[in-house]
Amino acid sequence: MTVITSTAVHRRMPVALGACLLSFAAFWIAQRAAHVSMVDLLVYRAEGATVRAGGDLYALRATTAQLPATYPPFAALLFTPLTLPDTGSLRTLATAGNLALLVVFVRLSLRLVGHTRADTVWWASAVAVWCEPVWTTLRYGQVNLLLAVLVLWDLSRRPGERWAGVGIGVAAAVKLTPALFAVFLLATALTARVRNREGPWLRHARGAVTTFAGATLLTAAVLPRDSWRFWTGVVFRADRAGHAEETANQALRGVLARLLHTPDPGALWVAVAALVAAAGLAVSVRAELRGERAWAVAGCAVTALLVSPVSWSHHWVWCVPLAALLAASHRRAAAAGALLVFCSYALWWVPHTPGRPELHQNAAEFALSGLYAATGCLVLVTAAITRKGQAVTNE
């Protein structure tokens, strides 16, 4: 029986790998046919060049779109090697690197939900590459997959390991949104202490905070002017990233801006975001303390995306572990629905020209332009009502 099973595995692997490579090749051809600019990658390169030249990072306006630097200055330090290859080689390397990261991300996502079949990684990667958040991440040359891999690698390690927290800390130093995972770990540790429970969460949170602080202080020593400008001003300027109401903004702030037909939902957004943050963290902490790490991670990821001032559609690469989790929880219809949402590209069916038509959407356009945020809210509700023992079934 073992021989038959081993033979079957050996037969499945080449087929799955071949299907994945074929899908990736088709994806690469489609991206080239679409003449993708990888504009964000070029901004990263310009940031690295500015650091090397000793220029003013946050006065930078890169590419013909005149895009500014919006990440913490630590990211710009990491971007300096991007200045070494020429633009064409850089685009090729970034595409290949992101495809490799996607496979790693899929593998970590499946491990998170207890699925260990190696061939499934290739089949799932072949499908995931066509999800709109993944497509757009590669189209722009974004860092979303790298940050998601860092976070998920960190959270999938054994409790108490020496490097616990490093992945989350580095990800948060590059882009602030992943910092909510450190808040989640701290909230879990405090809740466990109130219930007289021991666990690795405080050490994990401490590792993340220490890594973040170390990276930030190192950057302050190397780039004191840029660090001062970012942490005293730029960090509070969400408008630098773009208009709140843009269709691509799938955060609650974007949804409210489109709903209320206003470029700034103001205090209402702050109140709603605070409420969702508290509810999302509560759901995630509850899941973690019940041993449901997959639901805890999904809840925290969705909460971070919802409450961030700006969560562009490509930030929602977390749809990959969300779909895996729903499928592993025997919610096959919900998993299929999530895949349909994230593979439909429905966000782009509504007007999104430079004239800011999102401020004048009708009901149908509003519904289509809020699908990711709505799906995220449904995931939080599902996590809240999931009973212990019915969360994830290992296969």
PDB file of C-alpha atoms in Angstrom, residues 30-316:
ATOM      1  CA  ALA A  30      -0.030  38.119 -20.424  1.00  0.00           C
ATOM      2  CA  GLN A  31       1.830  40.673 -18.307  1.00  0.00           C
ATOM      3  CA  ARG A  32       4.203  41.448 -21.159  1.00  0.00           C
ATOM      4  CA  ALA A  33       1.317  41.695 -23.628  1.00  0.00           C
ATOM      5  CA  ALA A  34      -0.347  44.171 -21.270  1.00  0.00           C
ATOM      6  CA  HIS A  35       2.870  46.257 -21.277  1.00  0.00           C
ATOM      7  CA  VAL A  36       2.928  46.482 -17.491  1.00  0.00           C
ATOM      8  CA  SER A  37       5.037  49.386 -16.273  1.00  0.00           C
ATOM      9  CA  MET A  38       5.929  48.021 -12.821  1.00  0.00           C
ATOM     10  CA  VAL A  39       5.710  51.643 -11.747  1.00  0.00           C
ATOM     11  CA  ASP A  40       6.022  50.987  -8.006  1.00  0.00           C
ATOM     12  CA  LEU A  41       9.208  49.020  -8.583  1.00  0.00           C
ATOM     13  CA  LEU A  42      10.616  52.058 -10.391  1.00  0.00           C
ATOM     14  CA  VAL A  43       9.642  54.231  -7.412  1.00  0.00           C
ATOM     15  CA  TYR A  44      11.481  51.826  -5.101  1.00  0.00           C
ATOM     16  CA  ARG A  45      14.505  52.058  -7.376  1.00  0.00           C
ATOM     17  CA  ALA A  46      14.336  55.853  -7.311  1.00  0.00           C
ATOM     18  CA  GLU A  47      14.148  55.768  -3.500  1.00  0.00           C
ATOM     19  CA  GLY A  48      17.261  53.615  -3.365  1.00  0.00           C
ATOM     20  CA  ALA A  49      19.046  55.967  -5.752  1.00  0.00           C
ATOM     21  CA  THR A  50      18.032  58.966  -3.633  1.00  0.00           C
ATOM     22  CA  VAL A  51      19.460  57.338  -0.518  1.00  0.00           C
ATOM     23  CA  ARG A  52      22.717  56.541  -2.301  1.00  0.00           C
ATOM     24  CA  ALA A  53      22.971  60.114  -3.567  1.00  0.00           C
ATOM     25  CA  GLY A  54      22.152  61.626  -0.175  1.00  0.00           C
ATOM     26  CA  GLY A  55      19.039  63.360  -1.522  1.00  0.00           C
ATOM     27  CA  ASP A  56      15.777  64.344   0.159  1.00  0.00           C
ATOM     28  CA  LEU A  57      13.755  61.123   0.178  1.00  0.00           C
ATOM     29  CA  TYR A  58      10.337  62.638   0.863  1.00  0.00           C
ATOM     30  CA  ALA A  59      10.760  65.410  -1.701  1.00  0.00           C
ATOM     31  CA  LEU A  60      11.171  62.697  -4.348  1.00  0.00           C
ATOM     32  CA  ARG A  61       8.735  62.531  -7.253  1.00  0.00           C
ATOM     33  CA  ALA A  62       9.453  59.477  -9.390  1.00  0.00           C
ATOM     34  CA  THR A  63       8.330  58.300 -12.848  1.00  0.00           C
ATOM     35  CA  THR A  64       6.073  60.223 -15.206  1.00  0.00           C
ATOM     36  CA  ALA A  65       3.260  59.794 -12.653  1.00  0.00           C
ATOM     37  CA  GLN A  66       5.266  61.910 -10.178  1.00  0.00           C
ATOM     38  CA  LEU A  67       4.786  59.414  -7.362  1.00  0.00           C
ATOM     39  CA  PRO A  68       6.192  60.219  -3.894  1.00  0.00           C
ATOM     40  CA  ALA A  69       7.926  57.993  -1.339  1.00  0.00           C
ATOM     41  CA  THR A  70       5.379  56.812   1.232  1.00  0.00           C
ATOM     42  CA  TYR A  71       7.104  53.990   3.145  1.00  0.00           C
ATOM     43  CA  PRO A  72       9.286  54.392   6.254  1.00  0.00           C
ATOM     44  CA  PRO A  73      12.908  55.267   5.425  1.00  0.00           C
ATOM     45  CA  PHE A  74      14.075  51.754   6.405  1.00  0.00           C
ATOM     46  CA  ALA A  75      12.433  50.536   3.187  1.00  0.00           C
ATOM     47  CA  ALA A  76      14.503  52.956   1.126  1.00  0.00           C
ATOM     48  CA  LEU A  77      17.666  51.537   2.683  1.00  0.00           C
ATOM     49  CA  LEU A  78      16.603  48.070   1.571  1.00  0.00           C
ATOM     50  CA  PHE A  79      15.852  49.381  -1.913  1.00  0.00           C
ATOM     51  CA  THR A  80      19.412  50.583  -2.599  1.00  0.00           C
ATOM     52  CA  PRO A  81      20.452  47.298  -4.335  1.00  0.00           C
ATOM     53  CA  LEU A  82      17.660  47.893  -6.868  1.00  0.00           C
ATOM     54  CA  THR A  83      19.839  50.588  -8.421  1.00  0.00           C
ATOM     55  CA  LEU A  84      22.447  48.067  -9.565  1.00  0.00           C
ATOM     56  CA  PRO A  85      20.701  46.272 -12.497  1.00  0.00           C
ATOM     57  CA  ASP A  86      19.297  48.118 -15.491  1.00  0.00           C
ATOM     58  CA  THR A  87      15.537  48.681 -15.643  1.00  0.00           C
ATOM     59  CA  GLY A  88      14.788  45.750 -17.972  1.00  0.00           C
ATOM     60  CA  SER A  89      16.776  43.282 -15.882  1.00  0.00           C
ATOM     61  CA  LEU A  90      15.217  44.654 -12.715  1.00  0.00           C
ATOM     62  CA  ARG A  91      11.701  44.039 -14.050  1.00  0.00           C
ATOM     63  CA  THR A  92      12.599  40.468 -14.987  1.00  0.00           C
ATOM     64  CA  LEU A  93      14.214  39.751 -11.624  1.00  0.00           C
ATOM     65  CA  ALA A  94      11.272  41.274  -9.753  1.00  0.00           C
ATOM     66  CA  THR A  95       8.740  39.198 -11.688  1.00  0.00           C
ATOM     67  CA  ALA A  96      10.674  35.973 -11.152  1.00  0.00           C
ATOM     68  CA  GLY A  97      11.218  36.804  -7.496  1.00  0.00           C
ATOM     69  CA  ASN A  98       7.539  37.541  -6.895  1.00  0.00           C
ATOM     70  CA  LEU A  99       6.493  34.277  -8.566  1.00  0.00           C
ATOM     71  CA  ALA A 100       8.898  32.383  -6.300  1.00  0.00           C
ATOM     72  CA  LEU A 101       7.519  34.263  -3.295  1.00  0.00           C
ATOM     73  CA  LEU A 102       3.994  33.323  -4.347  1.00  0.00           C
ATOM     74  CA  VAL A 103       4.886  29.622  -4.199  1.00  0.00           C
ATOM     75  CA  VAL A 104       6.406  30.109  -0.736  1.00  0.00           C
ATOM     76  CA  PHE A 105       3.341  32.069   0.362  1.00  0.00           C
ATOM     77  CA  VAL A 106       0.997  29.346  -0.880  1.00  0.00           C
ATOM     78  CA  ARG A 107       3.069  26.698   0.902  1.00  0.00           C
ATOM     79  CA  LEU A 108       2.981  28.644   4.180  1.00  0.00           C
ATOM     80  CA  SER A 109      -0.764  29.238   3.762  1.00  0.00           C
ATOM     81  CA  LEU A 110      -1.447  25.531   3.277  1.00  0.00           C
ATOM     82  CA  ARG A 111       0.804  24.632   6.197  1.00  0.00           C
ATOM     83  CA  LEU A 112      -1.125  27.117   8.338  1.00  0.00           C
ATOM     84  CA  VAL A 113      -4.377  25.270   7.677  1.00  0.00           C
ATOM     85  CA  GLY A 114      -2.806  21.835   8.128  1.00  0.00           C
ATOM     86  CA  HIS A 115      -2.625  20.766   4.494  1.00  0.00           C
ATOM     87  CA  THR A 116       0.684  19.061   3.807  1.00  0.00           C
ATOM     88  CA  ARG A 117       0.350  17.579   0.302  1.00  0.00           C
ATOM     89  CA  ALA A 118       3.239  18.969  -1.718  1.00  0.00           C
ATOM     90  CA  ASP A 119       1.495  18.750  -5.098  1.00  0.00           C
ATOM     91  CA  THR A 120      -1.324  20.963  -3.809  1.00  0.00           C
ATOM     92  CA  VAL A 121       1.169  23.810  -3.450  1.00  0.00           C
ATOM     93  CA  TRP A 122       1.786  23.771  -7.194  1.00  0.00           C
ATOM     94  CA  TRP A 123      -1.886  23.456  -8.134  1.00  0.00           C
ATOM     95  CA  ALA A 124      -2.858  26.274  -5.764  1.00  0.00           C
ATOM     96  CA  SER A 125      -0.022  28.503  -7.011  1.00  0.00           C
ATOM     97  CA  ALA A 126      -1.157  27.936 -10.600  1.00  0.00           C
ATOM     98  CA  VAL A 127      -4.564  29.365  -9.666  1.00  0.00           C
ATOM     99  CA  ALA A 128      -3.453  32.022  -7.178  1.00  0.00           C
ATOM    100  CA  VAL A 129      -1.275  33.827  -9.695  1.00  0.00           C
ATOM    101  CA  TRP A 130      -4.433  34.914 -11.547  1.00  0.00           C
ATOM    102  CA  CYS A 131      -6.080  36.505  -8.491  1.00  0.00           C
ATOM    103  CA  GLU A 132      -6.374  40.250  -8.982  1.00  0.00           C
ATOM    104  CA  PRO A 133      -4.283  41.168  -5.886  1.00  0.00           C
ATOM    105  CA  VAL A 134      -1.451  38.912  -7.083  1.00  0.00           C
ATOM    106  CA  TRP A 135      -1.725  40.057 -10.705  1.00  0.00           C
ATOM    107  CA  THR A 136      -1.631  43.702  -9.610  1.00  0.00           C
ATOM    108  CA  THR A 137       1.239  43.098  -7.198  1.00  0.00           C
ATOM    109  CA  LEU A 138       3.354  41.813 -10.081  1.00  0.00           C
ATOM    110  CA  ARG A 139       1.980  44.438 -12.453  1.00  0.00           C
ATOM    111  CA  TYR A 140       3.237  47.226 -10.188  1.00  0.00           C
ATOM    112  CA  GLY A 141       6.317  45.384  -8.912  1.00  0.00           C
ATOM    113  CA  GLN A 142       5.035  45.648  -5.348  1.00  0.00           C
ATOM    114  CA  VAL A 143       6.470  44.183  -2.107  1.00  0.00           C
ATOM    115  CA  ASN A 144       3.208  42.715  -0.801  1.00  0.00           C
ATOM    116  CA  LEU A 145       4.154  39.068  -1.256  1.00  0.00           C
ATOM    117  CA  LEU A 146       7.501  39.579   0.456  1.00  0.00           C
ATOM    118  CA  LEU A 147       5.880  41.205   3.494  1.00  0.00           C
ATOM    119  CA  ALA A 148       3.149  38.555   3.667  1.00  0.00           C
ATOM    120  CA  VAL A 149       5.756  35.785   3.516  1.00  0.00           C
ATOM    121  CA  LEU A 150       7.740  37.417   6.334  1.00  0.00           C
ATOM    122  CA  VAL A 151       4.640  37.629   8.532  1.00  0.00           C
ATOM    123  CA  LEU A 152       3.331  34.164   7.748  1.00  0.00           C
ATOM    124  CA  TRP A 153       6.781  32.573   8.140  1.00  0.00           C
ATOM    125  CA  ASP A 154       7.021  34.216  11.547  1.00  0.00           C
ATOM    126  CA  LEU A 155       3.583  33.051  12.653  1.00  0.00           C
ATOM    127  CA  SER A 156       4.018  29.495  11.374  1.00  0.00           C
ATOM    128  CA  ARG A 157       7.158  28.790  13.408  1.00  0.00           C
ATOM    129  CA  ARG A 158       7.147  26.718  16.571  1.00  0.00           C
ATOM    130  CA  PRO A 159       6.290  28.721  19.728  1.00  0.00           C
ATOM    131  CA  GLY A 160       9.258  30.157  21.564  1.00  0.00           C
ATOM    132  CA  GLU A 161      11.811  29.858  18.742  1.00  0.00           C
ATOM    133  CA  ARG A 162      14.798  32.170  18.912  1.00  0.00           C
ATOM    134  CA  TRP A 163      13.865  34.298  15.903  1.00  0.00           C
ATOM    135  CA  ALA A 164      10.196  34.686  16.829  1.00  0.00           C
ATOM    136  CA  GLY A 165       8.996  38.174  15.938  1.00  0.00           C
ATOM    137  CA  VAL A 166      11.776  39.022  13.491  1.00  0.00           C
ATOM    138  CA  GLY A 167       9.605  38.559  10.387  1.00  0.00           C
ATOM    139  CA  ILE A 168       6.795  40.746  11.724  1.00  0.00           C
ATOM    140  CA  GLY A 169       9.245  43.381  12.953  1.00  0.00           C
ATOM    141  CA  VAL A 170      11.026  43.664   9.604  1.00  0.00           C
ATOM    142  CA  ALA A 171       7.723  43.736   7.675  1.00  0.00           C
ATOM    143  CA  ALA A 172       6.394  46.517   9.922  1.00  0.00           C
ATOM    144  CA  ALA A 173       9.616  48.521   9.517  1.00  0.00           C
ATOM    145  CA  VAL A 174       9.163  48.377   5.734  1.00  0.00           C
ATOM    146  CA  LYS A 175       5.420  49.092   5.747  1.00  0.00           C
ATOM    147  CA  LEU A 176       3.479  49.938   8.899  1.00  0.00           C
ATOM    148  CA  THR A 177       0.334  47.855   8.359  1.00  0.00           C
ATOM    149  CA  PRO A 178       1.889  44.521   9.527  1.00  0.00           C
ATOM    150  CA  ALA A 179       2.524  46.141  12.930  1.00  0.00           C
ATOM    151  CA  LEU A 180      -1.018  45.100  13.879  1.00  0.00           C
ATOM    152  CA  PHE A 181       0.250  41.517  14.148  1.00  0.00           C
ATOM    153  CA  ALA A 182       2.528  42.626  16.995  1.00  0.00           C
ATOM    154  CA  VAL A 183      -0.467  44.316  18.654  1.00  0.00           C
ATOM    155  CA  PHE A 184      -2.400  41.059  18.240  1.00  0.00           C
ATOM    156  CA  LEU A 185       0.384  39.071  19.930  1.00  0.00           C
ATOM    157  CA  LEU A 186       0.564  41.558  22.793  1.00  0.00           C
ATOM    158  CA  ALA A 187      -3.215  41.558  23.243  1.00  0.00           C
ATOM    159  CA  THR A 188      -3.183  37.752  23.307  1.00  0.00           C
ATOM    160  CA  ALA A 189      -0.427  37.743  25.935  1.00  0.00           C
ATOM    161  CA  LEU A 190      -2.314  40.191  28.161  1.00  0.00           C
ATOM    162  CA  THR A 191      -5.579  38.304  27.806  1.00  0.00           C
ATOM    163  CA  ALA A 192      -3.837  35.018  28.616  1.00  0.00           C
ATOM    164  CA  ARG A 193      -2.275  36.549  31.706  1.00  0.00           C
ATOM    165  CA  VAL A 194      -5.679  37.722  32.923  1.00  0.00           C
ATOM    166  CA  ARG A 195      -6.884  34.125  32.526  1.00  0.00           C
ATOM    167  CA  ASN A 196      -3.783  32.781  34.302  1.00  0.00           C
ATOM    168  CA  ARG A 197      -2.482  31.086  31.185  1.00  0.00           C
ATOM    169  CA  GLU A 198       1.104  30.770  30.072  1.00  0.00           C
ATOM    170  CA  GLY A 199       2.175  31.093  26.470  1.00  0.00           C
ATOM    171  CA  PRO A 200       4.820  32.382  24.037  1.00  0.00           C
ATOM    172  CA  TRP A 201       2.873  35.433  22.909  1.00  0.00           C
ATOM    173  CA  LEU A 202       4.629  38.071  25.021  1.00  0.00           C
ATOM    174  CA  ARG A 203       8.060  36.899  23.914  1.00  0.00           C
ATOM    175  CA  HIS A 204       6.860  36.833  20.319  1.00  0.00           C
ATOM    176  CA  ALA A 205       5.482  40.371  20.569  1.00  0.00           C
ATOM    177  CA  ARG A 206       8.656  41.550  22.271  1.00  0.00           C
ATOM    178  CA  GLY A 207      10.731  40.091  19.435  1.00  0.00           C
ATOM    179  CA  ALA A 208       8.622  41.927  16.850  1.00  0.00           C
ATOM    180  CA  VAL A 209       8.798  45.253  18.684  1.00  0.00           C
ATOM    181  CA  THR A 210      12.544  44.915  19.286  1.00  0.00           C
ATOM    182  CA  THR A 211      13.203  44.132  15.626  1.00  0.00           C
ATOM    183  CA  PHE A 212      11.041  47.026  14.465  1.00  0.00           C
ATOM    184  CA  ALA A 213      12.704  49.418  16.897  1.00  0.00           C
ATOM    185  CA  GLY A 214      16.180  48.216  15.934  1.00  0.00           C
ATOM    186  CA  ALA A 215      15.522  48.666  12.208  1.00  0.00           C
ATOM    187  CA  THR A 216      13.990  52.104  12.793  1.00  0.00           C
ATOM    188  CA  LEU A 217      16.821  53.312  15.036  1.00  0.00           C
ATOM    189  CA  LEU A 218      19.445  52.002  12.629  1.00  0.00           C
ATOM    190  CA  THR A 219      17.771  53.936   9.845  1.00  0.00           C
ATOM    191  CA  ALA A 220      17.614  57.065  12.020  1.00  0.00           C
ATOM    192  CA  ALA A 221      21.377  56.833  12.485  1.00  0.00           C
ATOM    193  CA  VAL A 222      21.989  56.466   8.743  1.00  0.00           C
ATOM    194  CA  LEU A 223      19.200  58.760   7.494  1.00  0.00           C
ATOM    195  CA  PRO A 224      18.472  61.204  10.346  1.00  0.00           C
ATOM    196  CA  ARG A 225      16.791  63.900   8.223  1.00  0.00           C
ATOM    197  CA  ASP A 226      14.521  61.511   6.355  1.00  0.00           C
ATOM    198  CA  SER A 227      13.646  59.643   9.563  1.00  0.00           C
ATOM    199  CA  TRP A 228      12.707  62.890  11.305  1.00  0.00           C
ATOM    200  CA  ARG A 229      10.545  63.997   8.381  1.00  0.00           C
ATOM    201  CA  PHE A 230       8.756  60.670   8.151  1.00  0.00           C
ATOM    202  CA  TRP A 231       7.987  60.119  11.830  1.00  0.00           C
ATOM    203  CA  THR A 232       6.981  63.722  12.521  1.00  0.00           C
ATOM    204  CA  GLY A 233       4.975  64.438   9.392  1.00  0.00           C
ATOM    205  CA  VAL A 234       4.839  62.049   6.460  1.00  0.00           C
ATOM    206  CA  VAL A 235       3.439  59.177   8.536  1.00  0.00           C
ATOM    207  CA  PHE A 236       0.303  61.232   9.180  1.00  0.00           C
ATOM    208  CA  ARG A 237      -0.200  62.157   5.515  1.00  0.00           C
ATOM    209  CA  ALA A 238      -2.354  59.334   4.156  1.00  0.00           C
ATOM    210  CA  ASP A 239      -3.258  61.549   1.195  1.00  0.00           C
ATOM    211  CA  ARG A 240       0.296  61.160  -0.188  1.00  0.00           C
ATOM    212  CA  ALA A 241      -0.598  57.657  -1.345  1.00  0.00           C
ATOM    213  CA  GLY A 242      -3.603  58.809  -3.375  1.00  0.00           C
ATOM    214  CA  HIS A 243      -7.238  59.838  -3.072  1.00  0.00           C
ATOM    215  CA  ALA A 244      -9.203  58.016  -0.387  1.00  0.00           C
ATOM    216  CA  GLU A 245     -12.166  57.307  -2.663  1.00  0.00           C
ATOM    217  CA  GLU A 246     -10.205  55.552  -5.415  1.00  0.00           C
ATOM    218  CA  THR A 247     -11.714  52.226  -6.424  1.00  0.00           C
ATOM    219  CA  ALA A 248      -8.453  50.438  -5.637  1.00  0.00           C
ATOM    220  CA  ASN A 249      -8.661  51.538  -2.002  1.00  0.00           C
ATOM    221  CA  GLN A 250     -10.369  48.594  -0.306  1.00  0.00           C
ATOM    222  CA  ALA A 251      -9.949  49.899   3.224  1.00  0.00           C
ATOM    223  CA  LEU A 252     -12.959  51.107   5.210  1.00  0.00           C
ATOM    224  CA  ARG A 253     -11.857  54.679   4.591  1.00  0.00           C
ATOM    225  CA  GLY A 254     -12.174  54.144   0.852  1.00  0.00           C
ATOM    226  CA  VAL A 255     -15.549  52.453   1.176  1.00  0.00           C
ATOM    227  CA  LEU A 256     -16.921  55.287   3.328  1.00  0.00           C
ATOM    228  CA  ALA A 257     -15.523  57.935   0.970  1.00  0.00           C
ATOM    229  CA  ARG A 258     -17.354  56.324  -1.956  1.00  0.00           C
ATOM    230  CA  LEU A 259     -20.521  55.752   0.076  1.00  0.00           C
ATOM    231  CA  LEU A 260     -20.701  59.331   1.350  1.00  0.00           C
ATOM    232  CA  HIS A 261     -19.415  60.885  -1.914  1.00  0.00           C
ATOM    233  CA  THR A 262     -16.711  62.760  -0.040  1.00  0.00           C
ATOM    234  CA  PRO A 263     -12.911  62.760  -0.404  1.00  0.00           C
ATOM    235  CA  ASP A 264     -12.505  62.686   3.387  1.00  0.00           C
ATOM    236  CA  PRO A 265     -14.871  60.661   5.611  1.00  0.00           C
ATOM    237  CA  GLY A 266     -13.137  62.210   8.636  1.00  0.00           C
ATOM    238  CA  ALA A 267     -14.323  61.403  12.150  1.00  0.00           C
ATOM    239  CA  LEU A 268     -16.815  58.798  10.985  1.00  0.00           C
ATOM    240  CA  TRP A 269     -14.004  56.732   9.489  1.00  0.00           C
ATOM    241  CA  VAL A 270     -11.946  57.051  12.685  1.00  0.00           C
ATOM    242  CA  ALA A 271     -14.894  55.812  14.759  1.00  0.00           C
ATOM    243  CA  VAL A 272     -15.723  52.914  12.420  1.00  0.00           C
ATOM    244  CA  ALA A 273     -12.067  51.925  12.084  1.00  0.00           C
ATOM    245  CA  ALA A 274     -11.596  51.938  15.862  1.00  0.00           C
ATOM    246  CA  LEU A 275     -14.683  49.753  16.291  1.00  0.00           C
ATOM    247  CA  VAL A 276     -13.578  47.282  13.624  1.00  0.00           C
ATOM    248  CA  ALA A 277     -10.026  47.214  15.015  1.00  0.00           C
ATOM    249  CA  ALA A 278     -11.284  46.351  18.490  1.00  0.00           C
ATOM    250  CA  ALA A 279     -13.724  43.731  17.179  1.00  0.00           C
ATOM    251  CA  GLY A 280     -11.179  42.203  14.782  1.00  0.00           C
ATOM    252  CA  LEU A 281      -8.489  41.944  17.439  1.00  0.00           C
ATOM    253  CA  ALA A 282     -10.977  40.432  19.888  1.00  0.00           C
ATOM    254  CA  VAL A 283     -11.959  37.789  17.336  1.00  0.00           C
ATOM    255  CA  SER A 284      -8.306  37.048  16.547  1.00  0.00           C
ATOM    256  CA  VAL A 285      -7.269  36.795  20.204  1.00  0.00           C
ATOM    257  CA  ARG A 286     -10.206  34.509  20.947  1.00  0.00           C
ATOM    258  CA  ALA A 287      -9.279  32.241  18.058  1.00  0.00           C
ATOM    259  CA  GLU A 288      -5.608  32.151  19.102  1.00  0.00           C
ATOM    260  CA  LEU A 289      -6.391  31.254  22.712  1.00  0.00           C
ATOM    261  CA  ARG A 290      -8.609  28.423  21.464  1.00  0.00           C
ATOM    262  CA  GLY A 291      -5.764  27.019  19.428  1.00  0.00           C
ATOM    263  CA  GLU A 292      -7.131  28.194  16.080  1.00  0.00           C
ATOM    264  CA  ARG A 293      -4.009  29.921  14.760  1.00  0.00           C
ATOM    265  CA  ALA A 294      -5.245  29.968  11.154  1.00  0.00           C
ATOM    266  CA  TRP A 295      -8.398  31.896  12.046  1.00  0.00           C
ATOM    267  CA  ALA A 296      -6.384  34.204  14.291  1.00  0.00           C
ATOM    268  CA  VAL A 297      -3.970  35.063  11.488  1.00  0.00           C
ATOM    269  CA  ALA A 298      -6.780  35.529   8.970  1.00  0.00           C
ATOM    270  CA  GLY A 299      -8.711  37.752  11.372  1.00  0.00           C
ATOM    271  CA  CYS A 300      -5.698  39.924  12.132  1.00  0.00           C
ATOM    272  CA  ALA A 301      -4.723  40.256   8.455  1.00  0.00           C
ATOM    273  CA  VAL A 302      -8.234  41.288   7.432  1.00  0.00           C
ATOM    274  CA  THR A 303      -8.487  43.727  10.346  1.00  0.00           C
ATOM    275  CA  ALA A 304      -5.206  45.383   9.362  1.00  0.00           C
ATOM    276  CA  LEU A 305      -6.389  45.774   5.771  1.00  0.00           C
ATOM    277  CA  LEU A 306      -9.752  47.200   6.792  1.00  0.00           C
ATOM    278  CA  VAL A 307      -8.546  49.779   9.317  1.00  0.00           C
ATOM    279  CA  SER A 308      -5.518  51.033   7.385  1.00  0.00           C
ATOM    280  CA  PRO A 309      -6.159  54.463   5.798  1.00  0.00           C
ATOM    281  CA  VAL A 310      -5.246  52.991   2.423  1.00  0.00           C
ATOM    282  CA  SER A 311      -5.369  49.307   1.443  1.00  0.00           C
ATOM    283  CA  TRP A 312      -4.933  49.099  -2.301  1.00  0.00           C
ATOM    284  CA  SER A 313      -6.369  46.034  -3.990  1.00  0.00           C
ATOM    285  CA  HIS A 314      -2.891  44.526  -4.351  1.00  0.00           C
ATOM    286  CA  HIS A 315      -2.482  44.600  -0.567  1.00  0.00           C
ATOM    287  CA  TRP A 316      -5.173  41.907  -0.416  1.00  0.00           C
TER     288      TRP A 316
END
